PDB file of C-alpha atoms (C1' of nucleotides) in Angstrom:
ATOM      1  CA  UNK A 194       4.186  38.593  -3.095  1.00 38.00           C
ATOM      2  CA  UNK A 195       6.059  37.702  -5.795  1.00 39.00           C
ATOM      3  CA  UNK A 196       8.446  40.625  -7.677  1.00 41.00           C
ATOM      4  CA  UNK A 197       9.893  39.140 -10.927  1.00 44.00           C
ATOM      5  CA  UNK A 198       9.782  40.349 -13.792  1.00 43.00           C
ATOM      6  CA  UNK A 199       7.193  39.493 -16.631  1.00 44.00           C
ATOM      7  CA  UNK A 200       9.705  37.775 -19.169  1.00 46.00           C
ATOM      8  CA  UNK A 201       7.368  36.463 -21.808  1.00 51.00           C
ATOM      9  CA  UNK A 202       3.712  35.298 -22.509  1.00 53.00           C
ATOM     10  CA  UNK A 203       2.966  32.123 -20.651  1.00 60.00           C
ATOM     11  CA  UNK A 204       1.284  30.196 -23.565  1.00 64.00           C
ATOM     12  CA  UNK A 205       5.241  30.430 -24.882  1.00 53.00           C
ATOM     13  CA  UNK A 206       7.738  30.635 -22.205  1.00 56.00           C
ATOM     14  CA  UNK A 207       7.307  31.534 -18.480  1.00 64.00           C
ATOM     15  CA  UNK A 208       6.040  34.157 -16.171  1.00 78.00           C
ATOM     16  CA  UNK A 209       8.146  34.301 -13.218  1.00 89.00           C
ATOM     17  CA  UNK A 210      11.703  32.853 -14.768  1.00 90.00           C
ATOM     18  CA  UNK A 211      13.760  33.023 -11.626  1.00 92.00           C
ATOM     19  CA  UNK A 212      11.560  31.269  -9.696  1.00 95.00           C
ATOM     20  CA  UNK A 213      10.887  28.276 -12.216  1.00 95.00           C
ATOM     21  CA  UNK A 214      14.634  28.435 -12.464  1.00 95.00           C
ATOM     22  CA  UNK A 215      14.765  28.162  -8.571  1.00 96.00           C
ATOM     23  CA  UNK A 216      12.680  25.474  -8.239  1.00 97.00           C
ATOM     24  CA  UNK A 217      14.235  23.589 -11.244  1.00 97.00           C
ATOM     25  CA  UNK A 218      17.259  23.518  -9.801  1.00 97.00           C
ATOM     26  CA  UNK A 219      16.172  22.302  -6.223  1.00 98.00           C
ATOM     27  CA  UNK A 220      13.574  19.210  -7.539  1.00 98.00           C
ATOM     28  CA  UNK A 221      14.784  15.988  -6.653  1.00 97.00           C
ATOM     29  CA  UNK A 222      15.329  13.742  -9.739  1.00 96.00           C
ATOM     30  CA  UNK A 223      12.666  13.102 -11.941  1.00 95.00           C
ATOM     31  CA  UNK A 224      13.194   9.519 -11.884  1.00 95.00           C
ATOM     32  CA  UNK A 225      13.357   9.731  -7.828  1.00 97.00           C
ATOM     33  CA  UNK A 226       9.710  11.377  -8.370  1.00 98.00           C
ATOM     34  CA  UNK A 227       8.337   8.996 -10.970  1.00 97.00           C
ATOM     35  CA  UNK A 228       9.276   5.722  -8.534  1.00 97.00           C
ATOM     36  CA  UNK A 229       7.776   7.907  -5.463  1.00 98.00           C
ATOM     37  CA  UNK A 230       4.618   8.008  -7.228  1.00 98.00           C
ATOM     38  CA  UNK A 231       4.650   4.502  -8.334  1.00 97.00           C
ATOM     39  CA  UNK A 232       5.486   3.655  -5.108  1.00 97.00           C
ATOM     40  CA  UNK A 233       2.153   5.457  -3.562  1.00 98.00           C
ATOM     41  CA  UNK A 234      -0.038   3.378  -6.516  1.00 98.00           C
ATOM     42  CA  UNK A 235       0.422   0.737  -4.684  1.00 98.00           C
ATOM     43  CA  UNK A 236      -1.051   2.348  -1.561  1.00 98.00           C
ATOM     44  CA  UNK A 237      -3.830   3.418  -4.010  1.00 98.00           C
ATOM     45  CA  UNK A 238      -5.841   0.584  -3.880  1.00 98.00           C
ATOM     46  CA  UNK A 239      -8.655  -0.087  -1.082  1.00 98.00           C
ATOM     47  CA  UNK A 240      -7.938  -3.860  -1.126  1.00 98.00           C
ATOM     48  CA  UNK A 241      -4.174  -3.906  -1.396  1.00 98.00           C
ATOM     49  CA  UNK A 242      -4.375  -1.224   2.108  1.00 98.00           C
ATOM     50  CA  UNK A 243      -6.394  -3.661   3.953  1.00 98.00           C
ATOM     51  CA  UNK A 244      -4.167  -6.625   3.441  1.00 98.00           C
ATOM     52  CA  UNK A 245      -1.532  -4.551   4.322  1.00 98.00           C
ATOM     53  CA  UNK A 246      -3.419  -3.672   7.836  1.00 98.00           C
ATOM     54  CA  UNK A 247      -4.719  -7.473   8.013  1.00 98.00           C
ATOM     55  CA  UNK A 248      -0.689  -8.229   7.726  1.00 98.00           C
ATOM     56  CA  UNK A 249       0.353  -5.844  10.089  1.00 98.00           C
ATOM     57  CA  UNK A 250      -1.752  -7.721  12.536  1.00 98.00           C
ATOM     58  CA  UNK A 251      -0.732 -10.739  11.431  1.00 97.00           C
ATOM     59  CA  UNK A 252       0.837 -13.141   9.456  1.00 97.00           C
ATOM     60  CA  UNK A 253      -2.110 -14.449   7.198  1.00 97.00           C
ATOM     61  CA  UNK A 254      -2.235 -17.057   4.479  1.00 97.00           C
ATOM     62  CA  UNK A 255      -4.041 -16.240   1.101  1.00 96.00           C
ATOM     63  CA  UNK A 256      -7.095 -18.107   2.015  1.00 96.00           C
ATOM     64  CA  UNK A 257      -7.530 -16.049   5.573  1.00 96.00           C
ATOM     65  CA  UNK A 258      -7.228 -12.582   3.716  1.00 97.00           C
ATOM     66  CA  UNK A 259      -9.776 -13.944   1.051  1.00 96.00           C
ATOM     67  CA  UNK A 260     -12.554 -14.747   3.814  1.00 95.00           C
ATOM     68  CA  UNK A 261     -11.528 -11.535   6.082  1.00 96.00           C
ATOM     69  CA  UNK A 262     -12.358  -9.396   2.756  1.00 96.00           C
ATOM     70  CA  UNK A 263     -15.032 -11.353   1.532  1.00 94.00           C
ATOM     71  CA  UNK A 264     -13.183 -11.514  -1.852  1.00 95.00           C
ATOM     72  CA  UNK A 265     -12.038 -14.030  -4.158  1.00 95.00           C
ATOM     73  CA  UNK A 266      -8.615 -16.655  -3.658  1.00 95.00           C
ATOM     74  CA  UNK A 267      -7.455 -15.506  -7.013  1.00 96.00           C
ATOM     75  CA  UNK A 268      -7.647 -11.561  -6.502  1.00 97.00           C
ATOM     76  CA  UNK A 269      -5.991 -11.548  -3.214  1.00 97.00           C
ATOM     77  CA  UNK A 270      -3.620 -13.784  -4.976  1.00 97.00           C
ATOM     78  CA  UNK A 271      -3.391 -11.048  -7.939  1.00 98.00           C
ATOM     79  CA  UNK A 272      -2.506  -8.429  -5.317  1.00 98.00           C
ATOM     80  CA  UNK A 273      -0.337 -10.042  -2.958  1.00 98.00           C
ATOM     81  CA  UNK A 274       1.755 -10.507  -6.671  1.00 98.00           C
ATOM     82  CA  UNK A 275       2.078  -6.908  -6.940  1.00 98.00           C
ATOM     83  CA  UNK A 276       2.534  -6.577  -3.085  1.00 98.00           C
ATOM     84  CA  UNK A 277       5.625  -8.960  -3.315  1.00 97.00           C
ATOM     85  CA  UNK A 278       7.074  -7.522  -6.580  1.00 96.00           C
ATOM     86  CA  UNK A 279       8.016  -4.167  -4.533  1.00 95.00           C
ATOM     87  CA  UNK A 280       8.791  -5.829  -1.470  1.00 95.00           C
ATOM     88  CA  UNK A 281       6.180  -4.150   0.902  1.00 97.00           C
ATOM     89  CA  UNK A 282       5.411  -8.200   2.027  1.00 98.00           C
ATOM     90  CA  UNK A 283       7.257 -11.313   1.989  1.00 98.00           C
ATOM     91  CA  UNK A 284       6.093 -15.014   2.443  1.00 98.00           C
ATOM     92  CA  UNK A 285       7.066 -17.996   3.691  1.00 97.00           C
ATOM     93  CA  UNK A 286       5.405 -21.614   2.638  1.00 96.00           C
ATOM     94  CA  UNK A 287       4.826 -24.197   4.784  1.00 95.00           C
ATOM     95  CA  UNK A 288       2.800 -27.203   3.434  1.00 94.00           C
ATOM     96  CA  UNK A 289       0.335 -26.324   0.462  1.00 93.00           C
ATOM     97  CA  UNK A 290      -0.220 -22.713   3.369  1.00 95.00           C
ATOM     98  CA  UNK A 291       1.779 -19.542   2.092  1.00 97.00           C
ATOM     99  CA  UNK A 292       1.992 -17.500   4.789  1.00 97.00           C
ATOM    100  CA  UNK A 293       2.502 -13.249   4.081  1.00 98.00           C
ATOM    101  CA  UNK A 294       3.826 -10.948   6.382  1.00 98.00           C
ATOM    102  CA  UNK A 295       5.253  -7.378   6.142  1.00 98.00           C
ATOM    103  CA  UNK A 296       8.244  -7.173   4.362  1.00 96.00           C
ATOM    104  CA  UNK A 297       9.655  -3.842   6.867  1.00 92.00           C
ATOM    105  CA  UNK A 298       8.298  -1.819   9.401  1.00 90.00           C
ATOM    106  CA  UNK A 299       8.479   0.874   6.985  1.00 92.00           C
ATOM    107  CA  UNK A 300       5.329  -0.100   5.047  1.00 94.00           C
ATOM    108  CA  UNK A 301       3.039   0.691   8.657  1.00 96.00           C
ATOM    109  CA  UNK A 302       4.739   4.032   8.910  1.00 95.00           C
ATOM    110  CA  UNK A 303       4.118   4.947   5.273  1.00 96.00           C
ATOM    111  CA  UNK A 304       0.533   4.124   5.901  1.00 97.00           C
ATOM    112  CA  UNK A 305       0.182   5.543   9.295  1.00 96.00           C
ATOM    113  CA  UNK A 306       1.716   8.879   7.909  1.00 95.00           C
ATOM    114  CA  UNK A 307      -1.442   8.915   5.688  1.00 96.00           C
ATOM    115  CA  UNK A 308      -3.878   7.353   7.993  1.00 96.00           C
ATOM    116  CA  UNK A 309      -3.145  10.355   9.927  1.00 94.00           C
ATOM    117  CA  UNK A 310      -3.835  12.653   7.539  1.00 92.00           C
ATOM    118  CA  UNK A 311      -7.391  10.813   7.014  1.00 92.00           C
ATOM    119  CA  UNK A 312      -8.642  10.876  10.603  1.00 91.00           C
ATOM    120  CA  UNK A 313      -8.642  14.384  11.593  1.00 84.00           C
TER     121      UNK A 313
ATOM    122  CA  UNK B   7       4.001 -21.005  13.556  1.00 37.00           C
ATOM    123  CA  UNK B   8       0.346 -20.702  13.182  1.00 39.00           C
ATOM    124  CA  UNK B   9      -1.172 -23.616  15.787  1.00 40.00           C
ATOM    125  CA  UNK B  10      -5.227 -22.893  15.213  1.00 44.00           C
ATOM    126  CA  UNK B  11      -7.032 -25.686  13.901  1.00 42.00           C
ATOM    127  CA  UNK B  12      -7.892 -26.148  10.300  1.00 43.00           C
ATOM    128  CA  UNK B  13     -11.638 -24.945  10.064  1.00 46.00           C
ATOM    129  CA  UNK B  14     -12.913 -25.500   7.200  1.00 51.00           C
ATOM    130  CA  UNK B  15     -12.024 -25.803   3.773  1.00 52.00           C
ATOM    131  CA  UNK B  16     -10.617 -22.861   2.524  1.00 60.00           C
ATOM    132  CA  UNK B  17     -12.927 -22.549  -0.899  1.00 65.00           C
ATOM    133  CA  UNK B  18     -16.066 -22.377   1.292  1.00 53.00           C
ATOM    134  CA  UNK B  19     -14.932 -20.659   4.952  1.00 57.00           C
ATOM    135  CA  UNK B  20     -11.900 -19.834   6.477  1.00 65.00           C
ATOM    136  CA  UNK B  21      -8.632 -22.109   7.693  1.00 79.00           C
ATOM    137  CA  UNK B  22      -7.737 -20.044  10.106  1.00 90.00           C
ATOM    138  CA  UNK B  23     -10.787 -18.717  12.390  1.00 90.00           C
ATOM    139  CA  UNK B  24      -9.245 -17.419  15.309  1.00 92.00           C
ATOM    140  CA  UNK B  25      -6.667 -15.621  13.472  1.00 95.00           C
ATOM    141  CA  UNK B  26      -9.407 -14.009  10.698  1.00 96.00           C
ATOM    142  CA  UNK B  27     -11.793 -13.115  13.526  1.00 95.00           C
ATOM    143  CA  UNK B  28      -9.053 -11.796  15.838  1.00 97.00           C
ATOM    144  CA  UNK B  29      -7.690  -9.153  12.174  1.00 97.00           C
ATOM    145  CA  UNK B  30     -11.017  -8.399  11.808  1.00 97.00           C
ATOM    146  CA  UNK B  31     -11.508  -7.247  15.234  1.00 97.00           C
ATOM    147  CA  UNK B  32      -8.522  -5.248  15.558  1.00 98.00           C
ATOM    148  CA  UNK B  33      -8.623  -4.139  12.113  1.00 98.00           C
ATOM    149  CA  UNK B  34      -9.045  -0.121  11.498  1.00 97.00           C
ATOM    150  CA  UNK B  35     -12.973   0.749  10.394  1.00 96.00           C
ATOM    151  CA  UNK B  36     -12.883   0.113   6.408  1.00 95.00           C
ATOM    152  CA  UNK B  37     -14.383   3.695   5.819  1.00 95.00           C
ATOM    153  CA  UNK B  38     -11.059   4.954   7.250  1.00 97.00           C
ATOM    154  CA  UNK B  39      -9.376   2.473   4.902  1.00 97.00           C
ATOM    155  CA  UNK B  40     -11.005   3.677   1.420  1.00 97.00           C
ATOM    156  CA  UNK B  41     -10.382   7.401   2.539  1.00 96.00           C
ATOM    157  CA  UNK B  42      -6.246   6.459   3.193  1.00 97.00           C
ATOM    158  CA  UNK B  43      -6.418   4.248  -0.601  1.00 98.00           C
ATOM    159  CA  UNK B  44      -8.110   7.440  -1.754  1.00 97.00           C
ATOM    160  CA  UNK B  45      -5.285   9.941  -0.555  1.00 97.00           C
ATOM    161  CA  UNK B  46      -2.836   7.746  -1.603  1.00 98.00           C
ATOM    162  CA  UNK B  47      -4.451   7.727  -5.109  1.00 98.00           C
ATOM    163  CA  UNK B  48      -3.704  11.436  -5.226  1.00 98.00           C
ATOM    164  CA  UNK B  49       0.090  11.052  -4.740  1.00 98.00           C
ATOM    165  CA  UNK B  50      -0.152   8.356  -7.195  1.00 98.00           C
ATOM    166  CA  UNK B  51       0.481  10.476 -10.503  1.00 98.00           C
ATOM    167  CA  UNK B  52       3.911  11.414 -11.147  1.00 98.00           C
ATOM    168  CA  UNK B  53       2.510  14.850 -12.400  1.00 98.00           C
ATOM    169  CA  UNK B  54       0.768  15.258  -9.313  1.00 98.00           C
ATOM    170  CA  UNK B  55       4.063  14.643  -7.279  1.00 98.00           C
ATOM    171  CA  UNK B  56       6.345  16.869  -9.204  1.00 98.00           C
ATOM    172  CA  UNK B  57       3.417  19.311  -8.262  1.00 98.00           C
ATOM    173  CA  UNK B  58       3.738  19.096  -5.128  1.00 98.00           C
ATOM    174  CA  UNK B  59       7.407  19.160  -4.906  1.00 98.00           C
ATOM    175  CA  UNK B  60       7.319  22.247  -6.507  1.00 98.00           C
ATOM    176  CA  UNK B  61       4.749  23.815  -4.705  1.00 98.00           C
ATOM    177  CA  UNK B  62       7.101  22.815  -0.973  1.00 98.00           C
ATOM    178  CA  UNK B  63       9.606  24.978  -2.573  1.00 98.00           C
ATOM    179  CA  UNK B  64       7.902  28.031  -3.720  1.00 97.00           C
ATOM    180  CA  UNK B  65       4.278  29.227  -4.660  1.00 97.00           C
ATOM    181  CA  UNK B  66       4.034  29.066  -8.352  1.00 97.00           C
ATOM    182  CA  UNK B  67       0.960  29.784 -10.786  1.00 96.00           C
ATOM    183  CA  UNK B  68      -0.366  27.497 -13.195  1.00 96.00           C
ATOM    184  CA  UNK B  69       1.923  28.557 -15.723  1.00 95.00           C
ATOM    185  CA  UNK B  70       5.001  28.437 -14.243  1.00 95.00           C
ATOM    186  CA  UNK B  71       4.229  24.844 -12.926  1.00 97.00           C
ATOM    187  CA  UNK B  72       3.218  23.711 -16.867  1.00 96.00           C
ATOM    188  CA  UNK B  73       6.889  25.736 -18.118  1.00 94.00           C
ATOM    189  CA  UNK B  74       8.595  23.869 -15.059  1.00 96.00           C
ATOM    190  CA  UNK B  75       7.061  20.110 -16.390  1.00 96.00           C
ATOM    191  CA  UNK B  76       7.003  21.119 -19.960  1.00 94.00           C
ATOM    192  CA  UNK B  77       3.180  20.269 -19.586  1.00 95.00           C
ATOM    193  CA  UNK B  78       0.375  21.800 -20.913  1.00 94.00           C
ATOM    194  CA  UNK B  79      -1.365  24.718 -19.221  1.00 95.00           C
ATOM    195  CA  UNK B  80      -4.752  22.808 -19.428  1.00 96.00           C
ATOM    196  CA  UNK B  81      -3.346  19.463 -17.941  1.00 97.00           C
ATOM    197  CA  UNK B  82      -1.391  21.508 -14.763  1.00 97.00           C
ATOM    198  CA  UNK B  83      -5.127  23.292 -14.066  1.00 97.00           C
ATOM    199  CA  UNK B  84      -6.590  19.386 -14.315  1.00 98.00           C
ATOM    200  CA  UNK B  85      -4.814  18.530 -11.640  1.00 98.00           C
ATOM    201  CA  UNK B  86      -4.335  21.181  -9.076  1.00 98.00           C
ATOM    202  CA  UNK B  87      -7.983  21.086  -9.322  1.00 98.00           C
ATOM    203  CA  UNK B  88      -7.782  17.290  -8.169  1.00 98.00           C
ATOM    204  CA  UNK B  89      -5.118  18.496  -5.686  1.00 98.00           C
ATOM    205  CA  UNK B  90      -7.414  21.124  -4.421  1.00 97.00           C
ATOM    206  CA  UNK B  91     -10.485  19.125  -3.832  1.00 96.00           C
ATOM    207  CA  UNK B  92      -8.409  16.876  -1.472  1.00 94.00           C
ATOM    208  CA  UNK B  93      -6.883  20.272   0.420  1.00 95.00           C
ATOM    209  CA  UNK B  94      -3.651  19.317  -0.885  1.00 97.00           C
ATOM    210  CA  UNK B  95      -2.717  22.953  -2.173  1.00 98.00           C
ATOM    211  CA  UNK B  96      -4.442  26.049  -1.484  1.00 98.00           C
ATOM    212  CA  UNK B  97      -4.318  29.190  -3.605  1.00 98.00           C
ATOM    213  CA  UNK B  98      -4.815  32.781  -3.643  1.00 97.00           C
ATOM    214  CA  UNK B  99      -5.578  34.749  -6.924  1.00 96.00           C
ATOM    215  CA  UNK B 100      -3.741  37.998  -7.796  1.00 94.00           C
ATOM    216  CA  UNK B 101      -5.167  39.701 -10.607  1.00 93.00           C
ATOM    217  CA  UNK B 102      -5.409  37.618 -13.983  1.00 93.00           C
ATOM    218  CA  UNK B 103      -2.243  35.084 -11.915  1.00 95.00           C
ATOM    219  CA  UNK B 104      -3.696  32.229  -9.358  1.00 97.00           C
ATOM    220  CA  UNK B 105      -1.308  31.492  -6.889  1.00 97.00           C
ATOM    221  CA  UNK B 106      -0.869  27.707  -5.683  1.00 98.00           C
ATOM    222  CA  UNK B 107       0.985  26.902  -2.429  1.00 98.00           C
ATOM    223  CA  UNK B 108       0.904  23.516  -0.218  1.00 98.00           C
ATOM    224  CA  UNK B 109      -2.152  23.533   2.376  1.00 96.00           C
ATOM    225  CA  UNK B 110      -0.172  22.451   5.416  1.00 92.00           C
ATOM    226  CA  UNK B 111       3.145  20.727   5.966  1.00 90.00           C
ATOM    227  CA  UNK B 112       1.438  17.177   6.430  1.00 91.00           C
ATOM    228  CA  UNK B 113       1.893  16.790   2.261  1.00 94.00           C
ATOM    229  CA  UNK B 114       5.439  17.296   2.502  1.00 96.00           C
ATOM    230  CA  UNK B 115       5.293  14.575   5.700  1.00 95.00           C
ATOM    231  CA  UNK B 116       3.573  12.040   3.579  1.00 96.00           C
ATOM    232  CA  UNK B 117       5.950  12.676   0.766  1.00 97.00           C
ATOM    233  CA  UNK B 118       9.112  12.238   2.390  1.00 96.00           C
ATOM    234  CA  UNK B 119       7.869   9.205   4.465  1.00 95.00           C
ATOM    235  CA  UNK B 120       7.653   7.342   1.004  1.00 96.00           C
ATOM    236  CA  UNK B 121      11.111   9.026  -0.432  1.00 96.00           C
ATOM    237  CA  UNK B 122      13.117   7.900   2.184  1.00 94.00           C
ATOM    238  CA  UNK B 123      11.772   4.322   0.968  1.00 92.00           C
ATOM    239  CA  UNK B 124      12.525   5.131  -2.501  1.00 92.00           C
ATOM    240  CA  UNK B 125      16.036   6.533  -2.309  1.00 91.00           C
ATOM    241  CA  UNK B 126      17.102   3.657  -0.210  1.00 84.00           C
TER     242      UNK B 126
ATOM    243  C1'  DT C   4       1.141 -42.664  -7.905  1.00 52.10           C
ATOM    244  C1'  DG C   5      -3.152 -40.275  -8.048  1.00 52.10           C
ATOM    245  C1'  DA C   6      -6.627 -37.489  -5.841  1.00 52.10           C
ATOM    246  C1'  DA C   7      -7.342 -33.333  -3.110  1.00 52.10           C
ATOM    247  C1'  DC C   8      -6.341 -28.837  -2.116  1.00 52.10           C
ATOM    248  C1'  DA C   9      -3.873 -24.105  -1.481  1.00 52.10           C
ATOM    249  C1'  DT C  10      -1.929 -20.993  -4.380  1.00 52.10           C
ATOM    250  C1'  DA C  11      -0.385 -18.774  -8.855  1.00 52.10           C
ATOM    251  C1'  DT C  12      -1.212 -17.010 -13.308  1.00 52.10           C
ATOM    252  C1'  DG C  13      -2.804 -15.745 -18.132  1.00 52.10           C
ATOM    253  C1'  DA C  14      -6.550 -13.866 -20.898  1.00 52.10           C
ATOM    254  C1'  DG C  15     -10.342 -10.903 -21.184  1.00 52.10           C
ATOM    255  C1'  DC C  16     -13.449  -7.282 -19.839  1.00 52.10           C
ATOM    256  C1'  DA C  17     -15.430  -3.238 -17.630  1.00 52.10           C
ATOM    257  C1'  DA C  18     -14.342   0.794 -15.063  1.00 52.10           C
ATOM    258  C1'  DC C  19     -11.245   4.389 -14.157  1.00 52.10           C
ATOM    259  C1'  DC C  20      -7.763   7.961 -15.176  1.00 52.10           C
ATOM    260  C1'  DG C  21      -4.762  11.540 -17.348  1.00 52.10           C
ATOM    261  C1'  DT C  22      -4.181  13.816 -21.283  1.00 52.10           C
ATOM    262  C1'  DT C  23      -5.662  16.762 -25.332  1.00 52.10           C
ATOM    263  C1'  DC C  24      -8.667  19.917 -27.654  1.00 52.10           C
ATOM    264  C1'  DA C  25     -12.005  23.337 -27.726  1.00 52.10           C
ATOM    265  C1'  DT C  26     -14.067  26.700 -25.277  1.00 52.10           C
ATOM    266  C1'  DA C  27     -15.721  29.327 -21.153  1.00 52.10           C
ATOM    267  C1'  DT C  28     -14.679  32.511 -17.299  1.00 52.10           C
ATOM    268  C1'  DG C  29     -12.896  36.444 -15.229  1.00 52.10           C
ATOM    269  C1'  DA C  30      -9.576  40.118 -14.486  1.00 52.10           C
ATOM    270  C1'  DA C  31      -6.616  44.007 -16.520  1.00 52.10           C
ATOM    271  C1'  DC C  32      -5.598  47.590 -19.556  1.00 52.10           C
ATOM    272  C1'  DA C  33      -5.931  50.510 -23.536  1.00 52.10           C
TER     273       DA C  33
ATOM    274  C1'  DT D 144     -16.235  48.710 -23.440  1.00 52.10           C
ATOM    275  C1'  DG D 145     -13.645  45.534 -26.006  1.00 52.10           C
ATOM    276  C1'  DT D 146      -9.397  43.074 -26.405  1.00 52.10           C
ATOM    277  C1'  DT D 147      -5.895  40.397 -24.192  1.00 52.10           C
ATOM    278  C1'  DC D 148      -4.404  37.008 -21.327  1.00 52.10           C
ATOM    279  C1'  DA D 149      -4.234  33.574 -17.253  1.00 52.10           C
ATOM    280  C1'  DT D 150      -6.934  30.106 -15.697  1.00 52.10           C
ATOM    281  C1'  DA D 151     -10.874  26.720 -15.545  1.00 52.10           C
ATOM    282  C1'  DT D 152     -13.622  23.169 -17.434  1.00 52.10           C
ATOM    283  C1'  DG D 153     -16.369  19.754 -20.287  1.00 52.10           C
ATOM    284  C1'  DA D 154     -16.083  16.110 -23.729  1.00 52.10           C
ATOM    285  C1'  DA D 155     -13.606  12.579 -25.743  1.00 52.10           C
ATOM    286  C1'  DC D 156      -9.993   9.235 -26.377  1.00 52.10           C
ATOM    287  C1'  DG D 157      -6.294   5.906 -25.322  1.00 52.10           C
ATOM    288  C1'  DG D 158      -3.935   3.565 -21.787  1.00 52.10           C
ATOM    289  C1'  DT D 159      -4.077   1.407 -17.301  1.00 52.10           C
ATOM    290  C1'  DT D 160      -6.020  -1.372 -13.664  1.00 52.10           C
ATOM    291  C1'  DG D 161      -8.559  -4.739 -10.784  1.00 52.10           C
ATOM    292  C1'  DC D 162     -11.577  -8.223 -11.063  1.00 52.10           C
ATOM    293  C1'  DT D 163     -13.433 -12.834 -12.952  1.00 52.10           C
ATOM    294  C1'  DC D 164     -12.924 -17.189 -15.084  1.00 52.10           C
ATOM    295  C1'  DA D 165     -10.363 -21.004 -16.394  1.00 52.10           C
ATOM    296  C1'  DT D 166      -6.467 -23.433 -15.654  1.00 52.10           C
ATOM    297  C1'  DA D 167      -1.643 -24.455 -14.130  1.00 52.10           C
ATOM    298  C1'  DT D 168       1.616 -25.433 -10.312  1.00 52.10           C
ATOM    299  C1'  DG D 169       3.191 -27.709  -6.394  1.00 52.10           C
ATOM    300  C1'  DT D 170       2.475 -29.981  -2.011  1.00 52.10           C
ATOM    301  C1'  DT D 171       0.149 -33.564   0.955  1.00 52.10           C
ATOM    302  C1'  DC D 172      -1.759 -37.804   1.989  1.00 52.10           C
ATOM    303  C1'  DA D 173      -4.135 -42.083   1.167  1.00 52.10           C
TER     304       DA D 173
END
DNA sequence: TGAACATATGAGCAACCGTTCATATGAACA
DNA sequence: TGTTCATATGAACGGTTGCTCATATGTTCA
């Protein structure tokens, strides 16, 4: 139960004032928050997920993850763009063949942590 | 170094076959996929996040969270609706004040797993 | 060098998403 | 009971996003 006082109306100020006070002071950074979430929009997208599960098995060029998806060259190519531009894969070239892994082991643990969640 | 043999041509099938059909073996069941691209979705919005960070340090209502992000009322009730239909946050009304708290400690898990990758 | 081929990329479009605005709901208090 | 107030919600609008299509880049091999 929460005991503080009334201060104001809520369409003006606030209702509880210590504890938005509180909580104001203990969020992390706003800009810590706003590259967390941008960070998860990248997790957001069904295709983006499953190349990053196909690359966890594997190291895959962009033609491979186009067939295992059943999706076009150029999309796969779109995402593994955005994949690469935060760093969750990194690729090597050999020949014409680019070849994409998993930039850390931290990407599978991000989406484990989830995949967990999902399961139960 | 990838040793299969060059298949087919990449615009029609696959260059890789025995790599493709050994992913797509081991890969996870793509139902379980779209749910995990869906959950992520949710942490996706920085408004949803700063929720949520909120919400790990104290039960607020929907007031206090729209004083706290300087957000209107309307928009904070938007969301913790979305955040509610994914048992993110639970709530508990008392009188004319609805009460929002986290659902379990697995939101706070999934948070920090992606902080830690942020902050680094 | 020129043809073939794997990949990258820019423009454009349709679908989705988060906000605002207006209003509805539901509880408290006079 | 009627007014007040906290919250919920539907419609609408502007911005974002993921795909397609066309084409560019860069490497190989004849």
């Amino acid at each position: 139960m929460i005991d503080s006082n009334f201060v104001e109306r809520c369409d003006n100020v606030v209702i509880h004032e210590d504890v938005v006070n509180k909580v104001r002071d203990q969020m992390p950074e706003a800009e810590h928050l706003y590259d967390l979430a941008d960070l998860f929009k990248v997790f957001s997208d069904t295709t983006r997920v499953q190349i990053l599960y196909a690359l966890d098995l594997s190291e895959m060029c962009v033609c491979d993850i186009a067939n295992l998806l059943n999706m076009t060259q150029s999309a796969i190519s779109h995402q593994l763009r955005i994949l690469k531009q935060v760093s969750l894969v990194k690729n090597r070239r050999d020949g014409r063949v680019v070849y994409y892994s998993l930039a850390d082991d931290h990407v599978k643990k991000i989406l484990d942590q989830g995949f967990a969640h999902v399961i139960e």
